[in-house]
Structures are given as C-alpha cells and as structure tokens.
Short mmCIF file of C-alpha atoms in Angstrom, two decimals:
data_model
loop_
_atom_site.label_atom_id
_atom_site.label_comp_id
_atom_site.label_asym_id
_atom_site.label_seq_id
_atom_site.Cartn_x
_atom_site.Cartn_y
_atom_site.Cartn_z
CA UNK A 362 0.00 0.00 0.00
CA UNK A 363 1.23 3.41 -1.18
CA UNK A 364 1.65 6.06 1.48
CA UNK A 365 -0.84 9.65 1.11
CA UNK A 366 1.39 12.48 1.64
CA UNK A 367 1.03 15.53 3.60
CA UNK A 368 2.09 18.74 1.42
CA UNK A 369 3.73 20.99 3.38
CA UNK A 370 2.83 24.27 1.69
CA UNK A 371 -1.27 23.86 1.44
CA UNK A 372 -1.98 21.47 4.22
CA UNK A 373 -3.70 19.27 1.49
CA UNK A 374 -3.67 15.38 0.46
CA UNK A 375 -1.95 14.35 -2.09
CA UNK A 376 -3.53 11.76 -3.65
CA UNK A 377 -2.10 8.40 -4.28
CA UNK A 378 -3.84 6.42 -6.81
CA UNK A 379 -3.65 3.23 -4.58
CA UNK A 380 -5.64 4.41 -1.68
CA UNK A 381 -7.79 7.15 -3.46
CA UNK A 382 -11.04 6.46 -4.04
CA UNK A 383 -13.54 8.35 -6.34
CA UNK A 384 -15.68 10.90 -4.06
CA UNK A 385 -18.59 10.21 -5.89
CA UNK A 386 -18.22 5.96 -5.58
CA UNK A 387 -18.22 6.44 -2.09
CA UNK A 388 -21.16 8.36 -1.86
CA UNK A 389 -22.17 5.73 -4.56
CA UNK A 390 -22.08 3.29 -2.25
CA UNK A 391 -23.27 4.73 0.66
CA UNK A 392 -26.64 5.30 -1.00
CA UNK A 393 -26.02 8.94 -0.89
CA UNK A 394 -24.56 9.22 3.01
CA UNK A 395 -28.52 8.14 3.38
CA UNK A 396 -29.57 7.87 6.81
CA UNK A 397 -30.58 4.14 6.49
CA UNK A 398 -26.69 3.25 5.75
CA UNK A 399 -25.29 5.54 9.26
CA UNK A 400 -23.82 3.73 11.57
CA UNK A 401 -23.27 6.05 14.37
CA UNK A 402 -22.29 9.62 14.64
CA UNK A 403 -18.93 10.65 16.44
CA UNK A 404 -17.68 14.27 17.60
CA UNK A 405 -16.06 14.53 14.39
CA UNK A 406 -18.42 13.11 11.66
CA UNK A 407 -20.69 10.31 11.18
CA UNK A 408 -19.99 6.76 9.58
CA UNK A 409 -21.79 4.49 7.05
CA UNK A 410 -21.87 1.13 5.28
CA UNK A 411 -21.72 1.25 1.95
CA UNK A 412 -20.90 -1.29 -0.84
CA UNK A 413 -18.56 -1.10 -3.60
CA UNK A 414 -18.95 -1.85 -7.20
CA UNK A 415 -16.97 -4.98 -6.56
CA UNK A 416 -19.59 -6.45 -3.94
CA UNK A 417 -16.94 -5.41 -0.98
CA UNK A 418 -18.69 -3.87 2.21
CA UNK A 419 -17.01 -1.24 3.54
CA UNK A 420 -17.80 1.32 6.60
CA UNK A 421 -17.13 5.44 5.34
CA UNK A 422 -16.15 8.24 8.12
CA UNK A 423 -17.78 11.18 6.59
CA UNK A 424 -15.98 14.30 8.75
CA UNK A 425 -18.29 17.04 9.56
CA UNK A 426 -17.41 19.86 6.99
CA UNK A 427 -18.06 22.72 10.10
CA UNK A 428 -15.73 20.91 12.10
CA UNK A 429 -12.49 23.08 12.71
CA UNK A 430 -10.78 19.53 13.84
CA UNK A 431 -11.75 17.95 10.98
CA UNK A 432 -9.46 18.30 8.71
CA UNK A 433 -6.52 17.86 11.03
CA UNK A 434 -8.32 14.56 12.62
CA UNK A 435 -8.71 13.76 8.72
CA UNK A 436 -4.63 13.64 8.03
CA UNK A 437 -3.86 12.58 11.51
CA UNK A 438 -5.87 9.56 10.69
CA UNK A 439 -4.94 8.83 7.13
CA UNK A 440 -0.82 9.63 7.73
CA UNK A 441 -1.25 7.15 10.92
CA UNK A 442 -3.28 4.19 9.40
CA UNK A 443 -1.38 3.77 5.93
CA UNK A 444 1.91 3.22 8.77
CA UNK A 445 0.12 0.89 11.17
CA UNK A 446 -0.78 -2.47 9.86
CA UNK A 447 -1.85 -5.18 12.50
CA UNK A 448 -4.61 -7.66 12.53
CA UNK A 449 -6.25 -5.83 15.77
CA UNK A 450 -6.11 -2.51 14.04
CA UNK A 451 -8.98 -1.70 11.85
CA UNK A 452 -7.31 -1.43 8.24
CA UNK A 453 -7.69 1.67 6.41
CA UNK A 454 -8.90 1.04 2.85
CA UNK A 455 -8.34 4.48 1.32
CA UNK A 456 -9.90 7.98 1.74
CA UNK A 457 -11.89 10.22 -0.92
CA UNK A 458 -12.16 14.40 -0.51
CA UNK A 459 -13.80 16.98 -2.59
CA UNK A 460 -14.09 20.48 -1.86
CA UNK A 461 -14.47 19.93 2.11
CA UNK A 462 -15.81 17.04 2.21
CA UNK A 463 -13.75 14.45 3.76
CA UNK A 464 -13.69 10.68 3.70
CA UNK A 465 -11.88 7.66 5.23
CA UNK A 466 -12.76 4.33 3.63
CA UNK A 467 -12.54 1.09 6.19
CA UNK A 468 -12.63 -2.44 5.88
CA UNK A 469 -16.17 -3.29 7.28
CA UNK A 470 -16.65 -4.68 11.13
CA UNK A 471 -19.82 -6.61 10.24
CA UNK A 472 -20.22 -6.99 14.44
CA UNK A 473 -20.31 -3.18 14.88
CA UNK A 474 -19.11 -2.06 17.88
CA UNK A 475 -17.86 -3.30 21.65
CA UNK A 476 -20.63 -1.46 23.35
CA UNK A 477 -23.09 -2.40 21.47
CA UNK A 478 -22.75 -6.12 22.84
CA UNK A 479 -21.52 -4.51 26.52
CA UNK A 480 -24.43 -2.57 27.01
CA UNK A 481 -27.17 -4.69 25.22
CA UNK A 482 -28.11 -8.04 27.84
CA UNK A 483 -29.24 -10.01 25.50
CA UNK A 484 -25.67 -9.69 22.83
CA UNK A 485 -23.86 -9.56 25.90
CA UNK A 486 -25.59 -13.00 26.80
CA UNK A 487 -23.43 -14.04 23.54
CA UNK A 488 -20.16 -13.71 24.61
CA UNK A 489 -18.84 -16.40 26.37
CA UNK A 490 -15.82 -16.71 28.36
CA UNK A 491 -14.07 -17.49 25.64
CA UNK A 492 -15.10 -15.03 23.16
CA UNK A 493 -14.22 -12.50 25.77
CA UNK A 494 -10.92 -13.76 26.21
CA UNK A 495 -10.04 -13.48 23.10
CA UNK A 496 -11.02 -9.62 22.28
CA UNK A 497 -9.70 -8.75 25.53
CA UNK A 498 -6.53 -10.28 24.13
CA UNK A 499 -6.61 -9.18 20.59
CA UNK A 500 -7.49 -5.06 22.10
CA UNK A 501 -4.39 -5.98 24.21
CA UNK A 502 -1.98 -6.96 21.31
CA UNK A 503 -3.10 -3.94 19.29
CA UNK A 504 -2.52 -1.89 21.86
CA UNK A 505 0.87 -3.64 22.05
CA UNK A 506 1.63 -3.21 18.72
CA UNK A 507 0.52 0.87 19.10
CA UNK A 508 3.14 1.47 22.13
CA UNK A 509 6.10 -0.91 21.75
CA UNK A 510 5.98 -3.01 18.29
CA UNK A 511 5.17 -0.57 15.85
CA UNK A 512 7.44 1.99 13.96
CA UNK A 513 6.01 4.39 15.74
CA UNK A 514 5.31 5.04 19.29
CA UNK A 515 1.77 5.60 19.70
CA UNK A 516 -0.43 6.88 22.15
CA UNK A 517 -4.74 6.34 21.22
CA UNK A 518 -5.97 8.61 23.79
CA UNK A 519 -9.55 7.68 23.02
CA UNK A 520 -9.50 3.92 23.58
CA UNK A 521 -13.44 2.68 24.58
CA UNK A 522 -15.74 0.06 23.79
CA UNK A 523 -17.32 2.35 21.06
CA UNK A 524 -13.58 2.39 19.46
CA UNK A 525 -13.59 -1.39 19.48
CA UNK A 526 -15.23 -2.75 16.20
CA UNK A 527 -15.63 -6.25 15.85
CA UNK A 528 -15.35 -8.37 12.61
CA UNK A 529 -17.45 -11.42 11.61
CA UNK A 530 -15.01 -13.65 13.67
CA UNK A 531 -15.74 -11.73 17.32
CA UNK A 532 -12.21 -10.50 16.34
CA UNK A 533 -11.22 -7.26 17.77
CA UNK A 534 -10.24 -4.17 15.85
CA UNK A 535 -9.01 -1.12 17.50
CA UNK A 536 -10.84 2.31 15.62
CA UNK A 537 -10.94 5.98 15.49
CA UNK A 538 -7.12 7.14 15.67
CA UNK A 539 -7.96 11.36 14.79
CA UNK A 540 -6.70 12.14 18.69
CA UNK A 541 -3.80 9.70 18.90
CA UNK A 542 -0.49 11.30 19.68
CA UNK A 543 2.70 10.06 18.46
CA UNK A 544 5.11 9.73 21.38
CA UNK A 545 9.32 10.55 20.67
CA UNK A 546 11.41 7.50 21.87
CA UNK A 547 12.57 9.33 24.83
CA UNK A 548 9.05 10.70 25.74
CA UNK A 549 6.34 9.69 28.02
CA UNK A 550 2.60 9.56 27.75
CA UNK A 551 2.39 11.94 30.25
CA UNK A 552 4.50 14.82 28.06
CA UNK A 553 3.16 13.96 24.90
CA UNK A 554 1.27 16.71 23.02
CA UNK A 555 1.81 16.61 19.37
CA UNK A 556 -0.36 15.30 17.21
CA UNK A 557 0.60 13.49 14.35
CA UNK A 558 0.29 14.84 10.98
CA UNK A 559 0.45 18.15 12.33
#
C-alpha cells in the first residue's frame, strides 16, 4: 500500500492512486450518506456502510465539513493508518475528498461495535468466556503493537468500547485514531502533546 502524503505548503492530500477512491463511488455506495446506511455519529463526523462496485462492504467516516478539527483529525488519521498495519487494528482502505468534504474508507466490522454487545443483555448473553478472552486479548496486542511493536510510538488517547469494532469472527479491531499522539522514543505519555500529521 502506497503512502498519502502531507504537502507541506497547502496542508492538502496528495492523492495516491492506490488508496484514493472516487468521491462520488463512495457516496455511490453509501446510498447517498442516506440515513438508512449511518452507523453512528462521532464528535467529528458520522460513519456508514456502503458497498462497492466490486460487492466489498465497507464502513465510510464522513468528517463534519463545520468541524475546525476535521481536517486535522482527517490527516492525523490517514498519515497514521497507511503506517500501522496489524490484525487488531482496523485497516484503512483508502480515503476520498472533494471540496471539504472528507472521507476515510474502512474495511467493514460486520459486528459493529464493543458497546453495542456490553451494554445490550441479551448480545452480551453471547459472549462467552471465551469469546471474551479473546477480544480482551486481541485489544491488548493492538494496543501492544501501538506502544512498543510498531514503527512508531503511539499513544490512542480515546481507547473505549465504542472504538472497538468487531469483525465477523468476534475478532477485535481497535478504531478511530484522529486524537492519537505520536510519542518521541525518549518521551512519556504523560508529556506527549503533538499530534501526528500536524
């Protein structure tokens, strides 16, 4: 996968052909951002399913336009994703802009959310021991893999149940990096302000 670049001189993307995708087949596929295809809505912008050409389900964060951290959570995200690539991250398909508009284009968590099971009796009835086990382990090893494994040092600040997604397997996927902070190597968590991207 090709890295987007951050240009200097306008704060824009540059695109990069391998993880651009066409504004308008995203919207496509999202059945126009229609209300029947949201997800959820976050502080920053709201996410959909959608469907590609190809048949392949993918989830869309559409960043508010009237956000002034959008576009900054919008390259913090992108520039962080195409680096971090581990089975307990959720994988970052591409991204799509026009005008103001903003998108990020996921692989799809056909489970949804943590919370969703947490907080609902009856799905939380559904995980077993087991299951449990295992996403507590698999949040754990992406959370690893943010702090110690990766290139980069990595701080989520934002890590909750909502910011879990879950694929088909019960598999855990760690979400929603637009207020991680990259740590230096000789910096702690607790001095840490940059963002990255930024």
């Amino acid at each position: 996968m090709s890295l987007a670049l951050l240009d200097e001189a306008d704060d824009d993307i540059i695109s990069i052909d391998s993880i651009h995708y066409d504004f308008e087949k995203i919207r496509a596929a999202t059945n126009d951002f229609s209300d029947d295809n949201k997800l959820g809505q976050g502080g920053f912008g709201a996410v959909y399913w959608g469907t590609l050409e190809n048949g392949q389900e993918i989830g869309v964060k559409r960043l508010s336009v009237n956000s002034s951290q959008g576009d900054a959570e919008f390259k913090n995200e992108v520039l962080l994703l195409v680096k971090l690539q581990h089975k307990n991250l959720v994988r970052l398909l591409g991204f799509a802009s026009k005008g103001r508009e903003r998108l990020l284009v996921y692989e799809f968590a056909r489970n949804g959310s943590l919370d969703n099971f947490i907080f609902d009796p009856i799905k939380a009835s559904s995980l077993d021991w087991d299951k449990r086990y295992t996403i507590i382990r698999g949040i754990a090893r992406g959370l690893l893999y943010l702090h110690e494994d990766s290139m980069l040092r990595i701080i989520h600040r934002d890590l909750k149940a909502s910011n879990v997604l879950l694929d088909e397997n019960m598999n855990p996927k760690i979400s929603d990096f637009g207020m991680a902070r990259l740590l230096e190597l000789d910096q702690t968590q607790d001095t840490t302000s940059r963002i990255v991207g930024t």
